[in-house]
Structures are given as structure tokens and as C-alpha cells.
Coordinates of C-alpha atoms and ligand atoms in Angstrom, one line a residue:
M20 CA 26.3 25.8 64.0
T21 CA 24.1 28.8 63.4
T22 CA 23.6 31.3 66.2
T23 CA 20.2 32.8 66.7
F24 CA 19.7 36.3 68.0
D25 CA 16.6 38.2 69.2
F26 CA 17.1 40.7 66.4
D27 CA 19.1 41.2 63.2
V28 CA 19.8 44.8 64.3
L29 CA 19.6 46.5 67.6
V30 CA 20.0 50.3 67.6
I31 CA 21.0 52.0 70.8
G32 CA 19.6 55.5 70.7
A33 CA 16.5 56.9 68.9
G34 CA 17.9 60.2 67.7
P35 CA 18.1 61.1 64.0
G36 CA 20.9 58.6 63.5
G37 CA 19.3 55.8 65.4
Y38 CA 15.7 56.1 64.4
A39 CA 16.6 56.6 60.7
C40 CA 18.9 53.5 60.8
A41 CA 16.1 51.5 62.5
I42 CA 13.5 52.6 60.0
R43 CA 15.6 51.8 56.9
A44 CA 16.8 48.4 58.4
A45 CA 13.1 47.5 59.0
Q46 CA 12.1 48.7 55.5
L47 CA 14.8 46.4 54.1
G48 CA 13.3 43.4 55.9
L49 CA 15.7 43.1 58.9
A50 CA 14.2 42.3 62.3
T51 CA 15.0 45.5 64.1
A52 CA 14.8 46.9 67.7
C53 CA 15.6 50.4 68.9
V54 CA 16.3 51.2 72.6
D55 CA 16.2 54.7 74.1
A56 CA 16.3 55.7 77.8
R57 CA 14.1 58.7 77.1
D58 CA 10.3 58.5 77.3
T59 CA 9.9 59.9 73.8
L60 CA 11.6 59.0 70.5
G61 CA 13.7 61.5 68.4
G62 CA 16.8 62.0 70.6
T63 CA 18.4 65.3 71.3
C64 CA 17.3 66.7 67.9
L65 CA 13.5 66.3 68.3
N66 CA 13.2 66.7 72.0
V67 CA 15.7 69.3 73.1
G68 CA 17.6 70.4 70.0
C69 CA 16.9 71.2 66.4
I70 CA 13.1 71.2 66.6
P71 CA 12.3 73.2 69.8
S72 CA 15.0 75.7 69.0
K73 CA 13.7 76.3 65.5
A74 CA 10.1 76.6 66.8
L75 CA 11.3 79.4 69.1
L76 CA 13.5 81.0 66.4
T77 CA 10.5 81.3 64.1
A78 CA 8.1 82.5 66.8
S79 CA 10.6 85.1 68.1
H80 CA 11.3 86.2 64.5
H81 CA 7.6 86.9 63.9
Y82 CA 7.3 88.7 67.2
R83 CA 10.3 90.9 66.5
A84 CA 9.1 91.6 63.0
I85 CA 5.7 92.8 64.1
A86 CA 6.6 94.4 67.4
H87 CA 9.7 96.3 66.3
G88 CA 8.6 97.8 63.1
A89 CA 10.1 95.5 60.4
W90 CA 6.6 95.1 58.9
S91 CA 5.8 98.8 59.2
S92 CA 8.3 99.4 56.3
Y93 CA 5.7 97.6 54.1
G94 CA 3.0 99.8 55.4
I95 CA 1.7 97.3 58.0
D96 CA 1.3 98.9 61.3
A97 CA 0.4 96.9 64.4
E98 CA -0.6 98.5 67.6
N99 CA -0.6 97.0 71.1
V100 CA 1.4 94.0 70.1
S101 CA 1.8 91.7 73.1
L102 CA 3.6 88.5 73.8
D103 CA 1.7 85.5 75.4
F104 CA 4.9 83.8 76.4
A105 CA 3.2 80.7 77.8
R106 CA 1.4 80.2 74.5
M107 CA 4.6 80.6 72.5
M108 CA 6.3 77.9 74.7
A109 CA 3.2 75.7 74.5
A110 CA 3.2 75.9 70.7
K111 CA 6.9 74.8 70.8
D112 CA 6.0 71.9 73.1
E113 CA 3.2 70.9 70.8
T114 CA 5.5 70.8 67.8
V115 CA 7.9 68.6 69.7
R116 CA 5.1 66.3 70.8
G117 CA 3.8 65.9 67.2
L118 CA 7.1 65.1 65.8
T119 CA 8.2 62.6 68.5
Q120 CA 4.9 60.8 68.2
G121 CA 5.4 60.8 64.5
I122 CA 8.5 58.6 65.0
D123 CA 6.4 56.3 67.3
F124 CA 4.0 56.0 64.4
L125 CA 6.8 55.2 61.9
F126 CA 8.2 52.5 64.3
R127 CA 4.8 50.9 64.6
K128 CA 4.3 51.1 60.8
H129 CA 7.6 49.3 60.1
G130 CA 7.3 46.8 62.9
I131 CA 10.3 48.1 64.8
E132 CA 10.4 46.8 68.4
R133 CA 10.7 49.8 70.7
L134 CA 12.6 49.1 73.9
H135 CA 12.8 51.5 76.8
G136 CA 15.7 51.8 79.2
W137 CA 19.4 52.3 79.6
A138 CA 21.5 50.0 77.4
E139 CA 24.9 48.8 78.2
F140 CA 27.0 46.0 76.6
S141 CA 27.3 42.8 78.5
G142 CA 29.2 40.7 75.9
P143 CA 29.6 40.2 72.2
N144 CA 26.2 40.6 70.4
R145 CA 24.6 41.2 73.7
V146 CA 23.3 44.3 75.7
S147 CA 21.6 44.6 79.0
I148 CA 18.6 47.0 78.9
S149 CA 17.8 48.0 82.5
G150 CA 18.9 44.5 83.5
K151 CA 17.2 42.5 80.7
A152 CA 19.5 40.8 78.1
V153 CA 18.8 41.4 74.4
T154 CA 20.9 39.9 71.6
A155 CA 21.4 41.0 68.0
K156 CA 23.6 40.1 65.1
S157 CA 24.5 43.7 64.6
I158 CA 24.4 46.4 67.2
V159 CA 24.5 50.1 66.3
I160 CA 25.7 52.7 68.8
A161 CA 23.8 55.9 68.1
T162 CA 23.9 57.4 71.6
G163 CA 24.5 61.0 70.6
S164 CA 25.9 63.7 72.8
D165 CA 25.2 65.8 75.9
P166 CA 26.2 69.4 76.8
S167 CA 29.8 69.6 77.9
P168 CA 30.0 70.7 81.5
F169 CA 31.7 74.0 82.4
P170 CA 34.4 73.4 85.1
S171 CA 32.9 73.9 88.7
V172 CA 29.6 75.2 87.4
D173 CA 26.3 73.6 88.5
V174 CA 23.7 73.8 85.7
N175 CA 20.1 73.8 87.0
N176 CA 17.7 73.7 84.1
E177 CA 14.7 73.9 86.5
D178 CA 15.2 77.4 88.0
G179 CA 16.6 79.0 84.8
V180 CA 19.5 80.8 86.5
I181 CA 22.5 78.7 85.1
V182 CA 21.3 76.6 82.2
D183 CA 22.5 74.6 79.3
S184 CA 20.6 74.5 75.9
T185 CA 17.9 72.3 77.3
G186 CA 17.1 74.8 80.1
A187 CA 17.4 77.7 77.6
L188 CA 14.6 76.1 75.6
A189 CA 12.3 75.9 78.6
L190 CA 12.7 79.2 80.5
K191 CA 9.6 80.2 82.5
A192 CA 9.9 83.9 81.6
V193 CA 11.9 86.1 79.3
P194 CA 15.1 87.0 81.3
G195 CA 15.9 90.7 81.6
R196 CA 19.6 90.0 81.1
M197 CA 21.2 86.9 79.7
A198 CA 24.8 85.9 79.3
V199 CA 25.7 83.2 76.7
I200 CA 29.0 81.6 77.3
G201 CA 30.3 80.3 74.0
G202 CA 29.8 82.0 70.6
G203 CA 29.1 78.8 68.7
V204 CA 25.9 77.7 67.0
I205 CA 23.9 77.1 70.1
G206 CA 25.0 80.4 71.7
L207 CA 24.1 82.5 68.7
E208 CA 20.8 80.7 67.8
L209 CA 19.5 80.7 71.4
G210 CA 21.0 84.1 72.2
S211 CA 19.1 85.4 69.1
V212 CA 15.8 83.9 70.3
W213 CA 16.0 85.6 73.7
N214 CA 17.3 88.9 72.3
R215 CA 14.3 89.1 70.0
L216 CA 12.0 88.4 72.8
G217 CA 13.4 91.3 74.8
S218 CA 16.5 90.1 76.8
Q219 CA 19.7 92.1 76.9
V220 CA 22.1 89.4 75.6
V221 CA 25.9 89.3 76.0
V222 CA 27.8 86.6 74.2
L223 CA 31.2 85.7 75.8
E224 CA 33.5 83.8 73.5
Y225 CA 37.0 82.9 74.4
L226 CA 38.4 82.7 70.9
D227 CA 39.0 85.9 68.8
D228 CA 35.9 85.2 66.7
I229 CA 32.5 83.5 66.8
L230 CA 31.5 80.4 64.9
P231 CA 34.7 78.5 64.8
G232 CA 35.2 76.4 61.7
M233 CA 33.1 78.5 59.4
D234 CA 34.5 80.6 56.6
R235 CA 36.1 83.8 57.8
D236 CA 33.8 86.0 55.7
I237 CA 30.7 84.4 57.4
R238 CA 32.2 84.9 60.8
T239 CA 33.0 88.6 60.2
H240 CA 29.7 89.3 58.6
M241 CA 27.6 87.5 61.2
R242 CA 29.5 89.2 64.1
Q243 CA 28.6 92.6 62.6
L244 CA 25.0 91.7 61.9
L245 CA 24.4 90.2 65.3
R246 CA 25.9 93.3 67.0
R247 CA 23.6 95.5 64.9
Q248 CA 20.6 93.4 66.1
G249 CA 21.6 94.3 69.7
L250 CA 23.6 91.2 70.8
D251 CA 26.7 92.3 72.7
V252 CA 29.2 89.9 71.1
R253 CA 32.4 89.9 73.1
T254 CA 35.4 87.9 71.9
S255 CA 38.8 87.0 73.4
V256 CA 37.3 86.9 76.9
Q257 CA 38.1 84.3 79.5
V258 CA 35.2 83.3 81.7
Q259 CA 36.8 82.5 85.1
R260 CA 33.7 81.7 87.2
V261 CA 30.0 81.4 86.9
E262 CA 28.3 81.6 90.3
R263 CA 24.8 81.5 91.4
D264 CA 23.8 84.5 93.6
G265 CA 20.1 84.1 94.6
A266 CA 18.0 84.5 91.5
S267 CA 21.0 85.8 89.5
A268 CA 24.2 84.5 88.1
A269 CA 27.5 86.4 88.6
I270 CA 30.0 85.8 85.8
T271 CA 33.6 86.8 86.4
L272 CA 35.6 87.3 83.3
E273 CA 39.0 88.4 82.2
T274 CA 39.5 90.7 79.3
G275 CA 43.1 91.5 78.8
D276 CA 44.6 92.4 82.2
A277 CA 41.3 93.4 83.8
L278 CA 38.7 91.4 85.8
E279 CA 35.0 92.2 85.3
T280 CA 31.8 90.8 86.9
I281 CA 28.6 90.7 85.0
V282 CA 25.3 89.9 86.8
V283 CA 22.5 88.4 84.7
D284 CA 19.2 86.7 85.3
T285 CA 20.2 83.7 83.1
A286 CA 23.6 82.3 82.2
L287 CA 23.5 79.9 79.3
I288 CA 26.5 77.5 79.1
A289 CA 27.0 76.8 75.4
T290 CA 30.6 75.7 75.1
G291 CA 30.1 72.5 73.1
R292 CA 28.8 69.0 73.5
R293 CA 30.5 65.7 74.3
P294 CA 29.7 62.2 73.1
N295 CA 27.4 60.1 75.3
T296 CA 29.6 57.0 75.4
S297 CA 31.0 56.8 78.9
R298 CA 28.3 54.6 80.5
L299 CA 27.9 52.0 77.7
R300 CA 30.3 49.4 79.3
L301 CA 32.3 49.3 76.1
D302 CA 35.0 47.3 78.0
A303 CA 32.6 44.3 77.9
V304 CA 33.2 44.1 74.1
G305 CA 36.8 45.3 74.1
L306 CA 36.0 48.8 72.7
K307 CA 37.7 52.0 73.8
T308 CA 36.8 55.6 73.0
N309 CA 39.4 58.2 71.9
E310 CA 40.6 60.8 74.4
R311 CA 37.6 63.0 73.6
G312 CA 35.1 60.2 74.2
F313 CA 34.3 59.5 70.5
I314 CA 34.0 55.9 69.4
P315 CA 36.6 55.3 66.6
V316 CA 35.0 53.9 63.4
D317 CA 36.0 53.4 59.8
R318 CA 34.2 54.9 56.8
A319 CA 31.7 52.1 56.9
A320 CA 30.9 52.9 60.6
K321 CA 32.5 49.7 61.8
T322 CA 34.1 49.8 65.3
A323 CA 37.0 47.6 66.3
A324 CA 34.6 45.0 67.6
H325 CA 32.9 42.6 65.2
G326 CA 29.2 43.3 64.6
I327 CA 29.3 46.6 66.5
Y328 CA 28.9 49.9 64.6
A329 CA 28.7 53.6 65.6
I330 CA 27.1 56.6 64.0
G331 CA 26.3 60.3 64.6
D332 CA 27.4 62.4 67.5
A333 CA 28.9 59.4 69.3
T334 CA 31.6 59.4 66.6
Q335 CA 34.1 62.1 65.5
G336 CA 32.7 64.6 63.0
P337 CA 30.2 67.5 62.8
M338 CA 27.6 67.1 65.5
L339 CA 24.7 67.5 63.1
A340 CA 21.4 65.7 62.8
H341 CA 21.6 65.3 59.0
R342 CA 25.1 63.7 59.3
A343 CA 23.8 61.2 61.9
E344 CA 20.7 60.5 59.7
D345 CA 22.7 59.9 56.5
E346 CA 25.2 57.7 58.3
G347 CA 22.3 55.7 59.9
I348 CA 20.5 55.1 56.5
A349 CA 23.7 54.2 54.7
L350 CA 24.7 51.7 57.5
A351 CA 21.2 50.1 57.5
E352 CA 21.5 49.6 53.7
R353 CA 25.0 48.1 54.1
L354 CA 23.7 45.7 56.8
A355 CA 21.0 44.6 54.3
G356 CA 23.7 43.9 51.7
I357 CA 23.4 47.1 49.6
P358 CA 26.7 48.9 48.9
R359 CA 26.4 52.5 50.2
D360 CA 28.9 55.2 51.1
V361 CA 28.6 58.6 52.8
H362 CA 30.6 61.7 51.8
P363 CA 32.0 63.3 54.9
G364 CA 33.3 66.2 52.9
I365 CA 29.9 67.3 51.7
V366 CA 28.0 67.9 55.0
P367 CA 26.3 71.3 55.0
A368 CA 26.3 73.3 58.2
V369 CA 23.6 75.9 58.9
V370 CA 23.3 78.5 61.7
Y371 CA 19.6 79.5 62.0
T372 CA 20.1 83.1 63.0
D373 CA 18.5 85.9 61.0
P374 CA 19.8 86.0 58.4
E375 CA 21.0 82.4 58.3
A376 CA 24.6 81.4 57.7
A377 CA 25.5 78.2 55.9
G378 CA 28.5 76.5 54.5
V379 CA 29.5 73.3 52.7
G380 CA 32.8 71.9 51.6
L381 CA 36.1 73.8 51.9
T382 CA 36.3 77.2 53.5
E383 CA 38.6 79.8 51.9
E384 CA 41.0 79.1 54.8
T385 CA 41.0 75.3 54.3
A386 CA 41.3 75.7 50.5
K387 CA 44.4 77.9 51.0
A388 CA 45.9 75.3 53.4
A389 CA 45.3 72.6 50.8
A390 CA 47.6 74.6 48.5
N391 CA 45.6 73.8 45.4
P392 CA 45.0 76.8 43.2
F393 CA 41.3 78.0 43.4
R394 CA 39.1 80.9 42.5
V395 CA 36.5 82.7 44.7
S396 CA 33.5 84.6 43.6
T397 CA 31.1 86.5 45.9
F398 CA 27.7 87.9 45.0
P399 CA 25.9 90.2 47.5
M400 CA 22.3 89.5 48.4
A401 CA 21.7 93.3 48.1
A402 CA 22.0 92.8 44.3
N403 CA 19.3 90.0 44.2
G404 CA 15.9 91.2 43.1
R405 CA 13.9 88.9 45.4
A406 CA 16.0 89.7 48.5
R407 CA 15.4 93.4 47.7
A408 CA 11.7 92.9 47.3
N409 CA 11.6 91.0 50.6
R410 CA 13.9 93.6 52.4
E411 CA 16.3 90.8 53.1
T412 CA 19.4 92.3 51.6
D413 CA 22.0 91.3 54.2
G414 CA 24.5 88.7 53.2
F415 CA 26.2 87.2 50.2
V416 CA 26.9 84.0 48.3
K417 CA 30.5 82.9 48.0
I418 CA 31.6 80.0 45.8
I419 CA 35.1 78.5 45.8
A420 CA 36.0 76.5 42.7
D421 CA 39.2 74.7 41.5
E422 CA 41.3 77.0 39.4
K423 CA 42.0 74.3 36.8
T424 CA 38.9 72.1 36.7
D425 CA 36.3 74.6 37.8
V426 CA 34.9 71.9 40.1
I427 CA 33.1 73.5 43.1
L428 CA 35.1 73.0 46.3
G429 CA 32.8 74.8 48.7
A430 CA 30.2 77.5 49.2
H431 CA 29.3 79.9 52.0
I432 CA 26.1 81.8 52.3
V433 CA 24.7 84.5 54.6
A434 CA 21.1 85.1 53.5
S435 CA 17.6 84.9 55.0
H436 CA 17.2 81.4 53.3
A437 CA 20.8 80.3 53.4
G438 CA 19.9 77.0 55.0
T439 CA 17.7 76.1 52.1
M440 CA 19.9 77.5 49.4
I441 CA 23.0 75.6 50.5
A442 CA 21.3 72.3 49.6
Q443 CA 21.7 73.2 45.9
I444 CA 25.5 73.5 46.3
A445 CA 25.7 70.3 48.3
Q446 CA 23.9 68.5 45.5
A447 CA 26.1 70.1 42.9
M448 CA 29.2 69.0 44.8
E449 CA 27.7 65.5 45.2
F450 CA 27.5 65.3 41.4
G451 CA 31.0 66.8 41.0
A452 CA 29.6 69.9 39.2
T453 CA 31.6 72.8 38.0
A454 CA 30.8 76.4 38.7
E455 CA 29.9 76.6 35.0
D456 CA 27.3 73.8 35.4
V457 CA 25.7 75.9 38.2
A458 CA 26.0 79.2 36.3
Y459 CA 24.2 77.8 33.2
T460 CA 21.5 76.0 35.1
C461 CA 18.2 77.9 34.7
H462 CA 17.1 79.3 38.0
A463 CA 13.6 80.5 38.6
H464 CA 13.1 84.3 38.9
P465 CA 12.8 86.0 41.3
T466 CA 14.4 83.8 43.9
H467 CA 17.2 84.1 46.4
S468 CA 18.8 81.1 44.7
E469 CA 19.6 83.3 41.7
A470 CA 22.4 84.7 43.8
I471 CA 24.0 81.3 43.7
K472 CA 23.9 81.3 39.9
E473 CA 25.4 84.8 39.8
A474 CA 28.2 83.9 42.2
A475 CA 28.9 80.9 40.0
M476 CA 29.0 83.1 36.9
G477 CA 31.6 85.2 38.6
I478 CA 34.1 82.3 38.9
R479 CA 35.1 82.5 35.2
S480 CA 33.3 85.5 34.0
H481 CA 31.0 88.2 35.6
P482 CA 27.7 88.1 37.3
I483 CA 25.0 90.1 35.5
H484 CA 23.6 92.1 38.4
A485 CA 26.8 93.2 40.1
Ligands
FAD4 P1 21.0 62.1 69.7 O1 20.0 62.9 68.9 O2 21.7 62.8 70.7 O3 20.2 60.8 70.3 C1 20.8 59.9 71.1 C2 19.7 59.2 71.9 O4 20.4 58.1 72.5 C3 19.2 60.0 73.0 O5 17.8 60.0 72.9 C4 19.6 59.3 74.3 O6 18.6 59.3 75.3 C5 19.8 57.9 73.8 N1 20.8 57.2 74.6 C6 22.1 57.5 74.8 N2 22.8 56.5 75.5 C7 21.8 55.6 75.7 C8 21.9 54.3 76.3 N3 23.0 53.8 76.8 N4 20.8 53.5 76.4 C9 19.6 54.0 75.8 N5 19.5 55.2 75.2 C10 20.6 55.9 75.1 N6 21.7 69.7 64.4 C11 21.3 70.0 63.2 O7 21.7 69.3 62.2 N7 20.5 71.1 62.9 C12 20.0 71.9 64.0 O8 19.3 72.8 63.7 C13 20.4 71.5 65.3 N8 20.0 72.3 66.3 C14 20.4 71.9 67.6 C15 20.0 72.7 68.6 C16 20.3 72.4 69.9 C17 19.8 73.2 71.1 C18 21.1 71.2 70.2 C19 21.5 70.8 71.6 C20 21.5 70.4 69.1 C21 21.2 70.8 67.8 N9 21.6 70.0 66.7 C22 21.3 70.4 65.5 C23 22.5 68.9 66.9 C24 21.7 67.6 66.8 O9 20.7 67.6 67.7 C25 22.6 66.3 67.0 O10 23.7 66.4 66.1 C26 21.8 65.1 66.7 O11 20.7 65.0 67.5 C27 22.7 63.8 66.8 O12 21.9 62.7 66.5 P2 22.3 61.3 67.1 O13 21.3 60.4 66.6 O14 23.7 61.0 66.9 O15 22.1 61.4 68.7
NAD5 P1 30.2 74.9 69.3 O1 31.4 74.0 69.3 O2 29.5 75.2 68.1 O3 30.5 76.3 70.0 C1 31.1 76.4 71.3 C2 31.7 77.7 71.4 O4 32.1 77.9 72.8 C3 33.0 77.9 70.6 O5 32.9 79.1 69.9 C4 34.1 77.8 71.6 O6 35.2 78.5 71.2 C5 33.4 78.5 72.8 N1 34.0 78.2 74.1 C6 34.4 77.0 74.5 N2 34.8 77.1 75.8 C7 34.6 78.4 76.2 C8 34.8 79.1 77.4 N3 35.3 78.5 78.5 N4 34.5 80.4 77.4 C9 34.0 81.0 76.3 N5 33.8 80.4 75.2 C10 34.1 79.0 75.1 O7 29.2 74.2 70.4 P2 27.7 74.5 70.7 O8 27.3 75.8 70.2 O9 27.6 74.2 72.2 O10 26.9 73.4 69.9 C11 27.2 72.0 70.1 C12 27.0 71.2 68.9 O11 25.6 71.2 68.6 C13 27.7 71.8 67.7 O12 28.7 70.9 67.3 C14 26.7 72.0 66.6 O13 27.1 71.4 65.4 C15 25.5 71.3 67.2 N6 24.3 72.3 66.9 C16 24.0 72.5 65.6 C17 23.1 73.4 65.3 C18 22.7 73.7 63.8 O14 23.0 72.8 63.0 N7 22.1 74.8 63.5 C19 22.4 74.2 66.3 C20 22.8 73.9 67.6 C21 23.8 73.0 67.9

């Protein structure tokens, strides 16, 4: 007996994992639906994550460059520079609108059925979407993540006093003083935005350094650079309480033996995100999350339940849009019968501060822990001609290669264009390239990427310009 379903594939969640999976499945001829509880498509990334944050990072970067004299070093003087904050925020909203509507267009173009509402499992191959039953041969959980709550703290994104990242992307005015709790990616990116727009920003991190998981050289370098830019980055501090006090937030923290209270206009809680999996009624299909709420999957994104898959932030791994997207595309291709794998060891991570910080593959610390002999070569951006011409000399390129085989194991970059540059190394690693392959690849001059070539030269020999 053959069973008929409403769809071949039903994707729950229209973030970068879910929408990419749905589009590829439909391109490959599968009858596909995608459900999201939000009014707009694109998930966290397009609505309240990657896109609005980068729109504000760029806008605030331009503002700082013109208002605080970076351009005057080129002989460009601007007088009476002013900030129309409402217009800056409207431009950000317009970018979000354009991109989320773009996903709508792609769904229509590929004949994907867009469903709206909260989905929960009601049995094998079956979900209930706001009460209505929908069946599918394959169901993909791409439900993403939400900000982790801070114990006993009430976030209110409307009034802008104690906010999470969503609130920090929609403040109604530039706060005079801001505290960012958590020195991770969100804290540093959004802390940088508001610092450039004029806020006095203090970052409160409970570990002994910022950016956990990144290469130590990046962490040290970025801490110094951010401090130079005016962010008060404080590490090894224990935030005990965050309390609302009228239009301010009072933060009580412990540093060593002392207690201190900081009063700010806005407190941003940026202490991590947690998978959005608790209200899916996974029990209806016999699935359980792990203790941190992630859905266990194998390398092919299969869960323990037949016909149910999970990708992106809902599963263990870096919470990054491109990881979710790649997993979504690969899964759709497998569902259509095309063998496809993803490479979890080659996922670049980028922090879009100024300069940017980026890494892929092993850090020097993880390479040491792996106990396989390796070589490291570092080239400073200050010795790169284009970086000097652009006055973007902060940073370095660091390459780690296997001592015996010369195969590239990882790379770490601090540079104005680190996020774009790291793609070259990710691709080289995807092809199993050696440092020599990269060193003898012709790079256009003058470009920031020549710093990658020079760092690669330094693995076995010497760079030319340092
Ligand atoms: P999500 O994008 O979270 O999408 C999941 C969707 O599922 C949501 O729309 C949600 O409404 C929907 N949903 C959940 N449960 C249900 C349900 N039961 N029924 C119906 N719908 C449901 N990553 C980067 O790579 N680069 C960046 O620059 C970057 N910047 C970021 C900046 C900020 C401020 C934040 C918060 C995150 C940022 N990220 C960035 C992380 C990135 O947004 C996530 O890794 C990515 O969105 C994860 O994609 P996803 O498809 O797994 O889930
Ligand atoms: P994160 O895990 O990057 O950083 C959280 C930081 O908060 C850590 O440094 C942690 O030590 C610190 N922390 C935790 N509890 C604390 C406490 N009680 N007091 C003080 N510090 C505390 O998380 P995030 O910055 O919230 O970002 C969440 C996710 O979103 C990340 O996994 C990231 O990958 C993703 N994201 C990516 C980008 C990007 O790719 N550019 C940008 C933003 C967010």
C-alpha cells in the first residue's frame, strides 16, 4: 500500500537553513511546503540578526569615519556632520523588508507552499499548524534559536532599558551609556555599533577573555583594538543582578572581592542563544533533545525518528547562518536522491567589528591539543600595500599548516576585509590545499588578499614584504 502525503517535504522554519532547504527541494522537483510563525520569511538572520546588524554596522562605520576624522587624514574635511537617527534605522528596516520579501518572491517562483503558524508534531509524518493537520514524507526541523534568558532578568525590547539583540537593533535613540553583558559575537558587534554612534559602552564578560572559541591571537588583538576604539572591555567579571530602575538599568557585578554597581541607559543581554525546540511536541514522534535543547542528528541530518531531519541552530554546532544554509541545501539534495555531504570542520566564523575578525579550521590551541606537529606563519596587515593605502593596517593573517604534509589546517585573520578574505582559505581547505598551493597562486595586486599569500609563503620559506 502506498501512503499519500500532502507534501514530499515540509520544512518547519523559514530561516537561512529552512528557506534554503525548501528552495533547493522545490528546484529538484519535490512538492515542498515551508511553515513559519513569523509574518515575514528569512528567520532570525534576515529579520533580527545578520542583516539588520550589518546594516547598522555599516551605517555607524560611515558615521564614525566622517564625524570623527578618519576621512580627514585623506584631506577630506566635513563640517556640521549630523546623525538623522530615525533615517538610519529606517534604512535598516528597508533593507530587511527588501530581503525578506525577496524570499517570498523566491518561494513563489519555485512553487513552494508558504504556511503560516506555529507547527508542532502530532504523529509520524504529521504536524499540526495552528490546529490544522499537514502531512509530509519528510519533515525538516529548522526552527533556529532564541536569545538565552539571563537568570531573574526581564528583557523588554519595547522600552530599550534591558534588551536582547532584537531590542538592541531597534532602540529609539542612541543611549548615553550602554552595558553589554557577554563579550561574544553579538556583544562586540552591537556594542561597536552603539559605541560608534556615541554611546559609552562597557562590555562585561565573565571569562578571562572575549570571543570564546576563537584563536588566542585574535582574542588578544581584538581586545586591544576595541579598547582603543573606546569600548570599556572588562573580563573576569561576575554579573550578579540586572535591575530596572525607572528609565535606567542598574547592574551589580563582582570583580575579585569587590561589588560594584553600574547604572546605564541600556543593558544588552548577549550571553548566548538556545535552540528553539521546546515547544515542538517532539514526544509525539518519540524524539528527545539533549540536555542543552539541541536535537541530536547524524552527519546526514537524520534524527532518531524515521523521516524527520534537523538542521541549523536547532542542532549542535556553530550558530551561523551559512552553516544552516549549507546543511539545508545538502539535505534537500539528499532527499532528492543526490549524494551530498557537509564538512563541519570547514565553517568560517566572522566577527563583523572594525576591523573584522575571522577564522576557519583549527585554532593554534586546538592544533596543539591534537598533538600533530604543525607550523604557523603570521603576516601583518601593516606590511600589505593596499591596507596601507587604505589606512587599514590593523591586524594580521595567520595560517596553520601540517608540519609534514603542508596541508592547511586553519587560518585566522584580523583585517578590514577579514570576512571576505577567509573564504579563500575555506575554499583552499575544501580542496585539501597546501600552504605552498596558496603561496604560489597568483593574487591580484594591490589587494588585502595578498597578505594570505605572504602568510602562506612564510610556512616553508619567507614572505617578501616582511
Ligand atoms: P533561524 O534563522 O532562527 O530561523 C528559524 C525560524 O523558525 C524562525 O523564523 C522562527 O520563527 C521559526 N520557527 C521556530 N519554531 C517554529 C515552529 N514551531 N513553527 C513555526 N515556525 C517556527 N550568523 C551569521 O552567520 N552571520 C552573521 O552575521 C550573524 N549575525 C547575527 C546577528 C544577530 C543579532 C543574531 C541574533 C544572530 C546572528 N547570526 C549570524 C546567527 C544567525 O542568525 C543564525 O545562525 C541563523 O539565523 C540560524 O538559521 P536557522 O535557519 O537555523 O534558524
Ligand atoms: P556567544 O556565545 O558568542 O557569546 C556569549 C558571551 O557571553 C560569551 O563570551 C560568554 O562567556 C559570555 N557570558 C555568558 N554568560 C555570561 C554572564 N553571566 N556574564 C557575563 N558574560 C557571560 O553568544 P552571542 O554573542 O549571544 O551570540 C549567539 C550566537 O549568535 C553565537 O553562537 C554566534 O555564532 C551567533 N552570531 C553570529 C554572528 C556572526 O556570525 N557575525 C553575529 C551575531 C551572532
